[in-house]
Amino acid sequence: MPTYVGLVKFTDQGIRNVKETTKRAKSFQEMAEKAKVKVREILWTMGRYDLVLVIDAPNDETLSRLTLGLGMLGNVKTETLKAFSAQEMDQILKGLP
């Protein structure tokens, strides 16, 4: 399954209700499980982003559906990066001239 990294920032609503962040994370994991998405890691961070997610999803469409649904709740804004393992990167590099 493809791996994705989610960079997450709290919205004004999300930061006002920050005491609920771990409960919301658990709800997100349940939502992901129903969508056949594996949340490998949720990390709360200091700096430019408030959370970082490491997720395995069957495809881009499934992950997009999940993150759009998350955004509709109004607590966070997300940016998604598709990630590649060393083995996957080796396969990509084989196609270079």
Short mmCIF file of C-alpha atoms in Angstrom, two decimals:
data_model
loop_
_atom_site.label_atom_id
_atom_site.label_comp_id
_atom_site.label_asym_id
_atom_site.label_seq_id
_atom_site.Cartn_x
_atom_site.Cartn_y
_atom_site.Cartn_z
CA MET A 1 0.00 0.00 0.00
CA PRO A 2 1.28 3.50 -0.76
CA THR A 3 2.54 5.56 2.17
CA TYR A 4 1.61 9.18 2.78
CA VAL A 5 2.76 11.85 5.21
CA GLY A 6 0.14 14.29 6.43
CA LEU A 7 1.19 17.73 7.66
CA VAL A 8 -1.56 19.11 9.86
CA LYS A 9 -2.29 22.58 11.28
CA PHE A 10 -5.02 23.45 13.76
CA THR A 11 -7.68 25.86 12.55
CA ASP A 12 -8.99 28.56 14.90
CA GLN A 13 -11.74 26.13 15.90
CA GLY A 14 -9.21 23.34 16.44
CA ILE A 15 -6.95 25.38 18.69
CA ARG A 16 -9.91 26.66 20.74
CA ASN A 17 -10.76 23.01 21.44
CA VAL A 18 -7.17 21.75 21.70
CA LYS A 19 -7.93 19.84 24.90
CA GLU A 20 -9.92 17.43 22.70
CA THR A 21 -7.07 16.79 20.26
CA THR A 22 -6.22 13.26 21.43
CA LYS A 23 -9.90 12.28 21.38
CA ARG A 24 -10.23 13.69 17.86
CA ALA A 25 -7.13 11.72 16.84
CA LYS A 26 -8.73 8.52 18.08
CA SER A 27 -11.90 9.34 16.12
CA PHE A 28 -9.76 9.94 13.03
CA GLN A 29 -8.10 6.54 13.46
CA GLU A 30 -11.53 4.90 13.64
CA MET A 31 -12.64 6.83 10.54
CA ALA A 32 -9.48 5.70 8.73
CA GLU A 33 -9.98 2.08 9.71
CA LYS A 34 -13.47 2.10 8.21
CA ALA A 35 -11.95 3.44 4.97
CA LYS A 36 -9.34 0.61 4.93
CA VAL A 37 -6.56 3.10 5.71
CA LYS A 38 -3.83 2.30 8.26
CA VAL A 39 -2.67 5.15 10.47
CA ARG A 40 0.87 4.16 11.37
CA GLU A 41 1.69 7.20 13.46
CA ILE A 42 0.16 10.41 14.78
CA LEU A 43 2.73 12.79 16.22
CA TRP A 44 2.07 16.16 17.83
CA THR A 45 4.84 18.54 16.85
CA MET A 46 6.31 21.94 17.64
CA GLY A 47 7.01 24.33 14.81
CA ARG A 48 5.28 25.03 11.54
CA TYR A 49 2.87 22.08 11.81
CA ASP A 50 0.90 20.91 14.83
CA LEU A 51 0.74 17.23 13.87
CA VAL A 52 2.41 14.83 11.47
CA LEU A 53 0.63 11.69 10.28
CA VAL A 54 2.16 8.61 8.67
CA ILE A 55 -0.53 6.72 6.80
CA ASP A 56 -0.82 3.73 4.46
CA ALA A 57 -3.77 3.90 2.05
CA PRO A 58 -4.84 1.74 -0.88
CA ASN A 59 -4.71 4.68 -3.32
CA ASP A 60 -4.73 8.46 -3.72
CA GLU A 61 -8.52 8.62 -4.06
CA THR A 62 -9.16 6.82 -0.78
CA LEU A 63 -6.74 9.04 1.10
CA SER A 64 -8.17 12.18 -0.51
CA ARG A 65 -11.67 11.16 0.57
CA LEU A 66 -10.43 10.61 4.13
CA THR A 67 -8.57 13.92 4.40
CA LEU A 68 -11.42 15.87 2.83
CA GLY A 69 -13.77 14.34 5.39
CA LEU A 70 -11.35 15.30 8.14
CA GLY A 71 -11.16 18.86 6.84
CA MET A 72 -14.96 19.11 6.75
CA LEU A 73 -14.99 18.74 10.55
CA GLY A 74 -13.31 22.15 10.76
CA ASN A 75 -10.56 21.46 13.30
CA VAL A 76 -7.54 21.08 11.02
CA LYS A 77 -6.11 21.89 7.61
CA THR A 78 -3.99 19.23 5.95
CA GLU A 79 -1.23 18.95 3.39
CA THR A 80 -0.50 15.48 2.05
CA LEU A 81 2.80 14.16 0.73
CA LYS A 82 3.18 10.84 -1.05
CA ALA A 83 6.19 9.02 0.38
CA PHE A 84 8.48 6.37 -1.08
CA SER A 85 10.63 3.74 0.65
CA ALA A 86 14.24 3.19 -0.45
CA GLN A 87 13.12 0.13 -2.41
CA GLU A 88 10.40 2.11 -4.20
CA MET A 89 12.85 4.92 -4.92
CA ASP A 90 15.31 2.43 -6.41
CA GLN A 91 12.56 1.30 -8.83
CA ILE A 92 11.84 4.91 -9.77
CA LEU A 93 15.53 5.61 -10.36
CA LYS A 94 15.85 2.62 -12.69
CA GLY A 95 13.72 4.51 -15.19
CA LEU A 96 16.21 7.39 -15.45
CA PRO A 97 18.54 7.59 -18.44
#
